[in-house]
Structures are given as structure tokens and as C-alpha cells.
XYZ file of C-alpha atoms in Angstrom:
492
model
C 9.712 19.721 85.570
C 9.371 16.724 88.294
C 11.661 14.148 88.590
C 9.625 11.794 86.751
C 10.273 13.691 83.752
C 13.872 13.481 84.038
C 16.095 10.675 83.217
C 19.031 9.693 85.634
C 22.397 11.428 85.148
C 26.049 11.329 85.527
C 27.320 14.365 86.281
C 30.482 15.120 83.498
C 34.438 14.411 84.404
C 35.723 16.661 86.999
C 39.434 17.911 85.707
C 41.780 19.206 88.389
C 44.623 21.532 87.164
C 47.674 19.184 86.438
C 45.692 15.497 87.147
C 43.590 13.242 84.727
C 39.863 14.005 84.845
C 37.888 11.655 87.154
C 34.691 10.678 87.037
C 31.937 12.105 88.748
C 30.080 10.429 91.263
C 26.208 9.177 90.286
C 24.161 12.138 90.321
C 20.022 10.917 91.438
C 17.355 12.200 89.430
C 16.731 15.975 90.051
C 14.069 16.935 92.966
C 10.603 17.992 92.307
C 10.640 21.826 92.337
C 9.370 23.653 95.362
C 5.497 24.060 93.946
C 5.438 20.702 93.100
C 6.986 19.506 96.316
C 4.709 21.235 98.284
C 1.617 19.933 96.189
C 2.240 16.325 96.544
C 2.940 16.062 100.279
C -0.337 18.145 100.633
C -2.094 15.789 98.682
C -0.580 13.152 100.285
C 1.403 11.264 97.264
C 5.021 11.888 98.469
C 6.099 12.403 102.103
C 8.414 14.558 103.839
C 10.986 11.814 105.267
C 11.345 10.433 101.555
C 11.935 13.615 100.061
C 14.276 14.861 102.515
C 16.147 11.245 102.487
C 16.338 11.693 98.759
C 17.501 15.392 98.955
C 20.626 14.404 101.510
C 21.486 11.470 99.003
C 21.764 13.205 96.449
C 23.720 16.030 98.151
C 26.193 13.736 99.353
C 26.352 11.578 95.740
C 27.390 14.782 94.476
C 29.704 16.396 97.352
C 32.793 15.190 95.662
C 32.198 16.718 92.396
C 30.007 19.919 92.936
C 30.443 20.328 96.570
C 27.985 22.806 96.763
C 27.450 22.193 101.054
C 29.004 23.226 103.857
C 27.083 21.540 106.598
C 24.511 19.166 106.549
C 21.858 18.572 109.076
C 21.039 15.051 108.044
C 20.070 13.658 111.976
C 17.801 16.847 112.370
C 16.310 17.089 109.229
C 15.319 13.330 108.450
C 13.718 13.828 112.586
C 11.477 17.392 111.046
C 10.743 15.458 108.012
C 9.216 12.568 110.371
C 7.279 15.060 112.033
C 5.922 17.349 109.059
C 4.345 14.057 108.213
C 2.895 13.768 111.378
C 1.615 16.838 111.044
C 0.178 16.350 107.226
C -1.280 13.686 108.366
C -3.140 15.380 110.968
C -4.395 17.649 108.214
C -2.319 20.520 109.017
C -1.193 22.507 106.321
C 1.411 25.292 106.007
C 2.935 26.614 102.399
C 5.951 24.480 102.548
C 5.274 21.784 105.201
C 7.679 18.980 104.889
C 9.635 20.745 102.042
C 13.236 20.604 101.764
C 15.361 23.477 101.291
C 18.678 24.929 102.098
C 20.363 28.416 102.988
C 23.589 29.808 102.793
C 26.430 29.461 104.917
C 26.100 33.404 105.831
C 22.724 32.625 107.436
C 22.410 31.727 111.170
C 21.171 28.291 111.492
C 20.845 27.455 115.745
C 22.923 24.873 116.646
C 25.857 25.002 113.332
C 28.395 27.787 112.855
C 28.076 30.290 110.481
C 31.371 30.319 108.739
C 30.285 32.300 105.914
C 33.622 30.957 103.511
C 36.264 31.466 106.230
C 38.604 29.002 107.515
C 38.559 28.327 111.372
C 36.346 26.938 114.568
C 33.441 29.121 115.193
C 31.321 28.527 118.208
C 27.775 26.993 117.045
C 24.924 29.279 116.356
C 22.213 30.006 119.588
C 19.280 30.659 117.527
C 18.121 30.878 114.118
C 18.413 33.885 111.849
C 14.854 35.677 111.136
C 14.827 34.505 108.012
C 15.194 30.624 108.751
C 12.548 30.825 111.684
C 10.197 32.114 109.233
C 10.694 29.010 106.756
C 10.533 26.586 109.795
C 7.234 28.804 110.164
C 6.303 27.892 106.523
C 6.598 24.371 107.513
C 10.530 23.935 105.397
C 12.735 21.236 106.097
C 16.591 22.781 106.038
C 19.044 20.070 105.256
C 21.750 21.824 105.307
C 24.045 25.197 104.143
C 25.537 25.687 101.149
C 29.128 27.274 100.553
C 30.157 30.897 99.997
C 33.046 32.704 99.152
C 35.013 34.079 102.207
C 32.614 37.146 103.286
C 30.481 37.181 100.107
C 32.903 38.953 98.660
C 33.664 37.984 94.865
C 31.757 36.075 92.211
C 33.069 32.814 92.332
C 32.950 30.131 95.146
C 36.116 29.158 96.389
C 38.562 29.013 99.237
C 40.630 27.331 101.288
C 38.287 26.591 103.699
C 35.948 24.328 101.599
C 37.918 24.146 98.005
C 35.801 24.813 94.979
C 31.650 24.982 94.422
C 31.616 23.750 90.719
C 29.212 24.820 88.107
C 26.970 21.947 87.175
C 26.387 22.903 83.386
C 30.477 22.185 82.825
C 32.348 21.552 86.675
C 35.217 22.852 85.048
C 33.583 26.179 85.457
C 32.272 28.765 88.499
C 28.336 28.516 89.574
C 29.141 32.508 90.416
C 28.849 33.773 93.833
C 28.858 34.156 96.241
C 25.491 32.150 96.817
C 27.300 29.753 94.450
C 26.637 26.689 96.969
C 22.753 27.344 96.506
C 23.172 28.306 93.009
C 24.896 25.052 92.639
C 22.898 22.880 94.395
C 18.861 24.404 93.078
C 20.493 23.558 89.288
C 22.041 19.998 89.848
C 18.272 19.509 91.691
C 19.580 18.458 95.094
C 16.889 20.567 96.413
C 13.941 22.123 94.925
C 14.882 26.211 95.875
C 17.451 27.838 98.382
C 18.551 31.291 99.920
C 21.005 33.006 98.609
C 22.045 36.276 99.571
C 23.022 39.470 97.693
C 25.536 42.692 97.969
C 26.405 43.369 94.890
C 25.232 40.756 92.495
C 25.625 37.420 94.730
C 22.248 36.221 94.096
C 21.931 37.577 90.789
C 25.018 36.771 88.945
C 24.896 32.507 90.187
C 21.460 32.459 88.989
C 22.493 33.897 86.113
C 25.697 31.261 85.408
C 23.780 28.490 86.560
C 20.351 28.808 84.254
C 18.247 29.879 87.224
C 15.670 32.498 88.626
C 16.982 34.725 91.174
C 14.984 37.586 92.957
C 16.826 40.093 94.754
C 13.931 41.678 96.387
C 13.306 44.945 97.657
C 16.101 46.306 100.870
C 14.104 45.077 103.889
C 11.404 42.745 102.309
C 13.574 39.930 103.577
C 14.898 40.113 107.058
C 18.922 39.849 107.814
C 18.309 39.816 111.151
C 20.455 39.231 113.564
C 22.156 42.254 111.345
C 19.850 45.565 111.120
C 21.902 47.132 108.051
C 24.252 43.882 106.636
C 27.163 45.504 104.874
C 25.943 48.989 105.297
C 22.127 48.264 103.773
C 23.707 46.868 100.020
C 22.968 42.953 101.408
C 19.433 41.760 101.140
C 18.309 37.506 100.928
C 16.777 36.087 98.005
C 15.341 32.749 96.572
C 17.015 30.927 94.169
C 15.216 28.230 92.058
C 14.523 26.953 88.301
C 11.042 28.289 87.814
C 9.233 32.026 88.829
C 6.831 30.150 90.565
C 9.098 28.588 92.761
C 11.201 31.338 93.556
C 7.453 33.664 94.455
C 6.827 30.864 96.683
C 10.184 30.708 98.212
C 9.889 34.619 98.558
C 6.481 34.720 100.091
C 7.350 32.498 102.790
C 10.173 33.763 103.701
C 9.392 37.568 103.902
C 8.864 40.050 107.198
C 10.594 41.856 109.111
C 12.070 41.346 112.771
C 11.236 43.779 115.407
C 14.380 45.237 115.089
C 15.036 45.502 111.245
C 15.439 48.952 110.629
C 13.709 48.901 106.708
C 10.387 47.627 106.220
C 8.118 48.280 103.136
C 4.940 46.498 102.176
C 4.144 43.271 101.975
C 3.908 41.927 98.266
C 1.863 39.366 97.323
C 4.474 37.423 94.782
C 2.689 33.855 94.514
C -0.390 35.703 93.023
C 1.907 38.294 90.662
C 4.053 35.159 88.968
C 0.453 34.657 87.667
C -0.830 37.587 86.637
C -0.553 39.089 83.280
C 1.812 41.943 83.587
C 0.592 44.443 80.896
C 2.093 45.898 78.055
C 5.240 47.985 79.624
C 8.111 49.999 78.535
C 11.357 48.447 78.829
C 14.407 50.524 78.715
C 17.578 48.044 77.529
C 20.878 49.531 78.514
C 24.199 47.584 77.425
C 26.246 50.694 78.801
C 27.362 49.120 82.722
C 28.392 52.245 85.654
C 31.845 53.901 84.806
C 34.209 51.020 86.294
C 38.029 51.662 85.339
C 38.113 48.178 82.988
C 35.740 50.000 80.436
C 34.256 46.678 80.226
C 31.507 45.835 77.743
C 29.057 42.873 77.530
C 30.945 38.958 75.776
C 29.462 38.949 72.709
C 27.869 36.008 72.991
C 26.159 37.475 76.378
C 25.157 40.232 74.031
C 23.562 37.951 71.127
C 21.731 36.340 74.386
C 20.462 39.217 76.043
C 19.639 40.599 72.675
C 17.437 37.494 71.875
C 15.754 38.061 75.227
C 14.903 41.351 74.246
C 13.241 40.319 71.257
C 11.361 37.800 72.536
C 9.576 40.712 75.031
C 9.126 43.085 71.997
C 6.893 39.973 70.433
C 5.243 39.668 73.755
C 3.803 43.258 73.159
C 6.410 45.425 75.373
C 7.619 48.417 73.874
C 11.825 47.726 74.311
C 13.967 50.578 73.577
C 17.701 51.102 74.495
C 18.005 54.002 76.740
C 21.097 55.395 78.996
C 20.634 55.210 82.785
C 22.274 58.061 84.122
C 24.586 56.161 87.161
C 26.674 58.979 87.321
C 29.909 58.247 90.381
C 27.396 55.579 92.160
C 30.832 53.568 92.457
C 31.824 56.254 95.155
C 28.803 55.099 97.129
C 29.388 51.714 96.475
C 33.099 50.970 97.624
C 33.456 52.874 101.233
C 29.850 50.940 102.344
C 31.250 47.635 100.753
C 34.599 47.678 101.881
C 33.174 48.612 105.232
C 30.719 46.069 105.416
C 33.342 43.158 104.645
C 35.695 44.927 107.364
C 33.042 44.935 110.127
C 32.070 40.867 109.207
C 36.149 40.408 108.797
C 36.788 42.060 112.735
C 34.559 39.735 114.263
C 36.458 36.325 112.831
C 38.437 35.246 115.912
C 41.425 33.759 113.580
C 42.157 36.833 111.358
C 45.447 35.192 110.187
C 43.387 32.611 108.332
C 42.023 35.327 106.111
C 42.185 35.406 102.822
C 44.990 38.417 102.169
C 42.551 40.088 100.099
C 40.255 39.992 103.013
C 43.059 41.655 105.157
C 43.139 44.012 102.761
C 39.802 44.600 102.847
C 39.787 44.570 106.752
C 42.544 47.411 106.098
C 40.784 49.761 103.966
C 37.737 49.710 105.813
C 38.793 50.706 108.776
C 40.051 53.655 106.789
C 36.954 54.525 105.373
C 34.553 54.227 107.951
C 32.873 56.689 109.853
C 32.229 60.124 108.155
C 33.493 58.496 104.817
C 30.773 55.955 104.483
C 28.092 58.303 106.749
C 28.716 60.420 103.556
C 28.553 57.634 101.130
C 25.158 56.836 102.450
C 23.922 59.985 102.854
C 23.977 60.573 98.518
C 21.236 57.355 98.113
C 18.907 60.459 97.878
C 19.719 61.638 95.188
C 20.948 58.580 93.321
C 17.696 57.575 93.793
C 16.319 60.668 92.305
C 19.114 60.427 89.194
C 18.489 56.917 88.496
C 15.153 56.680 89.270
C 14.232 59.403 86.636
C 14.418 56.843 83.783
C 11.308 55.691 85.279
C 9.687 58.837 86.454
C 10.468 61.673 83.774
C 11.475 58.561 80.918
C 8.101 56.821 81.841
C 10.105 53.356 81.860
C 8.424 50.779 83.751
C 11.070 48.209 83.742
C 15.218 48.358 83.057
C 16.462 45.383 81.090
C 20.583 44.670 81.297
C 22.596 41.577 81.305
C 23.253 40.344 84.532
C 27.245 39.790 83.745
C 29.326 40.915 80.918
C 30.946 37.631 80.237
C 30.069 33.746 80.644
C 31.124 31.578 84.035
C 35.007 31.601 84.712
C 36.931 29.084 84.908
C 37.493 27.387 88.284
C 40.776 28.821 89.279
C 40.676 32.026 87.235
C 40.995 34.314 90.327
C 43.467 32.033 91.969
C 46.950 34.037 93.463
C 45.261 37.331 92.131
C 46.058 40.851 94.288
C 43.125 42.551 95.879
C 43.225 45.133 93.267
C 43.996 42.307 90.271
C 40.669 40.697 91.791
C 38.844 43.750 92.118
C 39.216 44.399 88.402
C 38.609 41.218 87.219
C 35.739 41.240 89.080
C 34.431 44.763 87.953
C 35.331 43.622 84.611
C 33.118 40.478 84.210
C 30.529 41.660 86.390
C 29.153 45.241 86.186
C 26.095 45.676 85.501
C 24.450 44.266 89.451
C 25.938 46.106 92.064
C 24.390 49.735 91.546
C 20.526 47.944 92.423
C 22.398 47.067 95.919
C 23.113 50.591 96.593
C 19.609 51.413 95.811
C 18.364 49.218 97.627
C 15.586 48.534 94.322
C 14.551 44.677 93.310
C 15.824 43.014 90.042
C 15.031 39.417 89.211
C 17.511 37.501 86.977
C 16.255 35.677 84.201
C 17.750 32.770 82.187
C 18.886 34.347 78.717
C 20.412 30.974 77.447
C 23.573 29.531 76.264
C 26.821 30.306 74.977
C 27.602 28.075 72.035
C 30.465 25.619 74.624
C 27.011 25.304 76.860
C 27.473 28.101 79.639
C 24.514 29.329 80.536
C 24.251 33.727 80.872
C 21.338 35.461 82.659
C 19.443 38.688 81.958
C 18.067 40.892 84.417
C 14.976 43.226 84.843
C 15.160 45.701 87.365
C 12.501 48.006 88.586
C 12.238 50.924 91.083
C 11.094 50.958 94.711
C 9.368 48.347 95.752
C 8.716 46.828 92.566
C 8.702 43.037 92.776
C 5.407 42.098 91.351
C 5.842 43.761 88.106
C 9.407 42.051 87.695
C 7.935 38.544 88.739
C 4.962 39.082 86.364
C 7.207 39.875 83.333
C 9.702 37.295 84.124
C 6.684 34.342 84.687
C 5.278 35.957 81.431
C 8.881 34.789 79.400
C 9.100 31.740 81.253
C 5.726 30.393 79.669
C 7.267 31.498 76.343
C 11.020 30.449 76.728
C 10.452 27.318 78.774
C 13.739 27.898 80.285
C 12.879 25.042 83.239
C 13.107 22.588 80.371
C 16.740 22.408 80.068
C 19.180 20.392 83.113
C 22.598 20.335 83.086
C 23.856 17.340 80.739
C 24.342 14.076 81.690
């Protein structure tokens, strides 16, 4: 939907625990999305300086209420804007020339720190990350980096550091996280797509909580460079946006590997698969999360949602069929390479007293298991791939269909003066059903499913095997054309 389709909004009352609400600040109409960005400044009916000036105003008319940045580059970007027109108007065309877009705060940006949700003065960045060189490649306009939970670590964006990302459905509520700044800031429309990141769900589970598309691709189809193997190889980056075609875009220019990256499959072509026809496929739907020690099962209202999702691809012509994926102990894998990962980020902060406790924790138990505990942990991806991967091979599956959380958006607050191991649960218990695709290392795309009946949206996702991406982004452009999801904004 472009902004002249949308009608200007007010974002809702912002209530702090123990204080009156107060109003939120004028939210602008909502930006263009990335495809339709692109396709007026190459046809020369918007310009880059006026829709990066109109992406920074709204950022900061909303910064009060969602806070959904870190750091803005408002000086740098307006002066790239100014010369992506230059260069449009030259004729020179790239696939998002003059486009503005944002990345997370875990992603190296030269010239601002990467505090990735921790308190404290870190020195400025030297050079870009792989990943933003190749969208300055594209032709994309950063204006700035959104917020993250302290490491990536938990669902929710919040700290000390930065306060709370709100959810811009109801602001009383979580976008998810940890790429809950983008999350946050592609569904209030401050910019048309961002780059989330994802370890166990962080892309996944904020697209899901904030109505959105989400691609976690394939381990290595996105670079993480300067880190070879981020948080032992579960971490990959991934687009967020409101539409498949945005997010394909997003993906496309933004994939490749550095020279060092140690993983490195095939290109995919994901612009042309978000429009082709996928085929009638066998989806296996599993409501059954990995063994996690809350025995937690889907909300039921994420269950009538997911449910209605499912129907809606049995009327497209997919056979759907419930079906058991056989995780077995994946959690074993999961925790020593996760708790490792955070450790080795947590080591290199050069304030460790303004950790979160939970992070000290974290730093704690990693050092524990490291070495031949997480060597080991690694070394059984074989055969979970081989377990797991047989309810597409010997099942004949082509695609896996879950929820992407078992309950709605938390409050803001909800994980507030919670242990580690309190967190951990609560955690485990609300969101189970991502983190075994990490340890794979497989792509899933989250999917809006719709709406709880207070409003909150919940996500479904489809996950495929190896190197699957254009399958997953043909079936999920395939319901987007049928469920319009692109059509609904947060309220007014």
C-alpha cells in the first residue's frame, strides 16, 4: 500500500506503569514500501532527499512513543540521498538507488558504534559490515539503526541502555525481538523494509508480533561478516517488511558472501520466486513445539489463527496434513552453541559491570561450556539434519507449517526483574517453535496469520529444508494475494 492510500495517524496513548497515559506524538503517513520506493525514484516521480527527509521525520515524530532507533545518521543520509539523485538523474540505476532503509544495532555501520542493546561508550565502527556495503552497493540509503535487546538475546526489546521498543499495533505491548527496533519501525512505516537478524527466532518472532514478513534465509546466504560463524553458526540476517515482494527485494540485494565467510550456498533468485506460482505441495502442520521443560502449547487464539492459515492453503490446492517432526534432544545442541555465542559477544564489551545480570550469567555458563562441549554440540547437526530432515525426504513433505510463537506479544515489562532461568522459561514458554531452524541452519519465512480478538497481531511460519527459500517465498507471495495481509496498519 503507498502512502497515498493511507490516511494520517496518531499513534494510541502510551501508558507507563504507575503514570497517566500520554499522548503519542503525530505519527506521518506510512512510507511507500521498498518496491514502490524504488519504482518511483526510477521513474523519476519521488526523489531520494524527500524520501529520506520524510523517513527521519517520521522516525523522530515517533522516537518518544515507539522508539524503535538507536542511532540516526540524519547529516549522512540526507548528503547520500542528494547524491542518489544525482546519480538517477544521470540515468544510473541500481535495485534500490536512493531507497531508505535501516539495520540493526548488531550490524557494523563505519563511523557509529555497534552497541548491540548494551549500555556503555564503544569506540565508532572502521568500516561497514558485509552486509551494509552490499546495500550501499544496491544503491540504499541507511538512516539509521534500530534497537535490540542486550546481545540478541530474548524476545522482547528492552534495556537499560535505550528503555523500551514498543509494539505499534497496542505500545503497551512488545514488537518481539530482538530485531524489535526494525520490526517496530517497517510496521509504524518509518521506513519501507529493514535488517533484522536471527538466532533463535529474532527475525521471525517480531515479524510475527508486529503483522510483518520476515525471511530467515538459508545459514550463509546473507553475510555476518566481520563474524565467520556469529553465535556458533545459529545467527543469520534477514529482511523485514510488510509485503513478500519487498522482503525478496530486500533479500536479493543484500545477499553474498565475503571472502572470508566460511558457508556459502547458491545464489537464489527471490525477486523472480515471490512471483512465481509455487505448485501444489504437501504441507506438514505440526502444533507439537521441541521438548522444552514448560510443556508449552500454542494460545488458543494463536491456534484458531494458525489454524485459519492452514485452511486458507488447503483451498489454495496444497495438500495440509498434521504430521510430527521428530526434534528429538535438538535443545542439547541448541543451548552450549547459544550460551556460547552470547558469552564470546558478552567478553568483548569493555564495561562488563553494565551487563545485564542475566548476561553475566550467560557470560558464566559459557565459558563453562565451551570448547569440547559445544565442538560436540556442533558436531550432531549431521544427523539432526538427517532426523529432521526425513519429514521431507522419506515423508515427501515439501514444506513444514508451525506457528511462529505460542502466545500473542507480551506486555512491555513482563520480563522485567526476572532470573536468568525465570527468563529462560518464560521465554521457552512463549516462544518454541523458531529456534530448532537456527540450529539447522534451514530458511523459514514468517507469515502474518492475523489477530487476536484485543488486536495483537500472531505470525505463522513455513519452513523448508536446505536451501529452500524460493519455494517458501512462492507459497507465502501465493497467501499474500489471497489474505491481503499488507492491507491492515496499526490503528490510528
Amino acid at each position: 500500500m503507498s502512502s497515498a492510500e493511507s490516511t494520517e495517524q496518531t499513534g494510541p496513548a502510551v501508558q507507563e506503569p504507575g503514570r497517566s497515559p500520554r499522548p503519542a506524538a503525530f505519527i506521518p503517513p506510512p512510507a511507500p514500501g521498498l518496491v514502490e520506493s524504488a519504482r518511483r525514484l526510477a521513474g523519476a516521480t519521488a526523489t531520494s532527499t524527500a524520501l529520506v527527509a520524510d523517513a527521519l521525520a517520521r522516525i523522530e515524530a515517533t522516537q518518544s512513543t515507539l522508539n524503535a532507533f538507536r542511532h540516526l545518521r540524519t547529516e549522512a543520509a540526507l548528503a547520500e540521498a542528494a547524491e542518489a539523485d544525482r546519480r538517477l538523474a544521470a540515468g544510473e540505476r541500481l535495485p534500490l538507488l536512493g531507497v531508505p532503509v535501516a539495520v540493526k544495532d548488531d550490524t557494523d555501520v563505519a563511523g557509529l558504534p555497534t552497541h548491540f542493546g548494551c549500555d556503555g561508550a564503544l569506540p565508532p565502527a572502521a568500516s561497514d559490515s558485509e552486509a551494509v556495503r552490499r546495500l550501499r552497493a544496491a544503491g540504499a540509503v541507511v538512516v539509521g539503526k534500530t534497537n535490540s535487546c542486550e546481545l540478541g538475546q530474548w524476545p522482547f526489546t528492552e534495556g537499560p541502555a535505550f528503555g523500551a521498543t514498543r509494539n505499534p499495533w497496542n505500545t503497551a505491548h512488545t514488537p518481539g525481538g530482538s530485531s524489535g527496533g526494525s520490526a517496530a519501525a517497517v510496521a509504524a512505516g518509518l521506513v519501507p523494509a529493514a535488517l533484522g537478524s536471527d538466532g533463535a527466532g529474532s527475525v521471525r518472532i517480531p515479524a510475527a508480533w508486529t503483522h510483518l514478513v520476515g525471511i530467515k534465509p538459508q545459514r550463509g546466504r546473507i553475510s555476518v561478516h566481520p563474524y565467520s560463524d556469529a553465535f556458533q553458526g545459529l545467527t543469520v540476517n534477514g529482511p523485514l517488511a510488510r509485503t513478500v515482494a519487498d522482503a525478496a527485494l530486500l533479500l536479493d540485494a543484500v545477499a553474498g558472501a565475503h571472502p572470508e565467510d566460511f558457508h556459502r550456498p547458491p545464489a537464489v533468485r527471490a525477486v523472480d520466486a515471490a512471483r512465481r506460482d509455487p505448485g501444489r505441495l504437501r504441507i506438514a502442520l505440526a502444533w507439537r513445539p521441541p521438548l522444552t521443560l514448560t510443556g508449552a502449547g500454542p494460545d488458543p487464539e494463536v491456534r484458531r489463527a494458525v489454524t485459519a492459515l492452514a485452511e486458507t492453503l488447503a483451498r489454495l490446492g496444497h495438500h495440509v496434513e498434521e504430521a510430527r517432526p521428530r526434534y528429538g534432544l535438538i535443545g542439547l545442541a541448541f543451548v552450549p552453541r547459544a550460551t556460547v555465542g552470547i558469552a564470546e559477544f558478552a567478553a568483548r564489551h569493555p564495561e562488563p559491570a553494565l551487563l545485564d545480570p542475566r548476561t553475566r550469567s550467560a557470560l558464566r555458563n559459557g565459558t563453562r561450556l565451551g570448547g569440547r562441549v559445544v565442538r560436540a554440540a556442533r558436531a550432531r547437526e549431521v544427523r539432526q539434519h538427517r532426523r529432521i530432515g526425513a519429514l521431507f525426504d522419506a515423508s515427501g513433505f515439501d514444506v513444514l507449517l508451525t506457528p511462529t510463537t505460542a502466545a500473542p506479544p507480551p506486555g512491555i515489562g513482563a520480563f522485567d526483574g526476572l532470573s536468568a532461568w525465570r527468563t529462560d522459561l518464560t521465554m521457552a514458554a512463549a516462544c518454541p517453535y523458531a529456534w530448532p531452524w537456527n540450529v539447522l541452519g534451514w530458511p523459514g519465512v514468517n507469515v502474518p496469520a492475523g489477530f487476536t480478538r484485543s488486536g495483537l497481531p500472531v505470525g505463522a511460519q513455513l519452513l523448508g529444508p536446505s536451501r529452500s527459500e524460493e519455494r517458501l517465498i512462492a507459497l507465502a507471495a501465493q497467501l499474500e494475494d489471497d489474505l491481503r495481509w499488507y492491507e491492515h496498519r496499526p490503528p490510528a
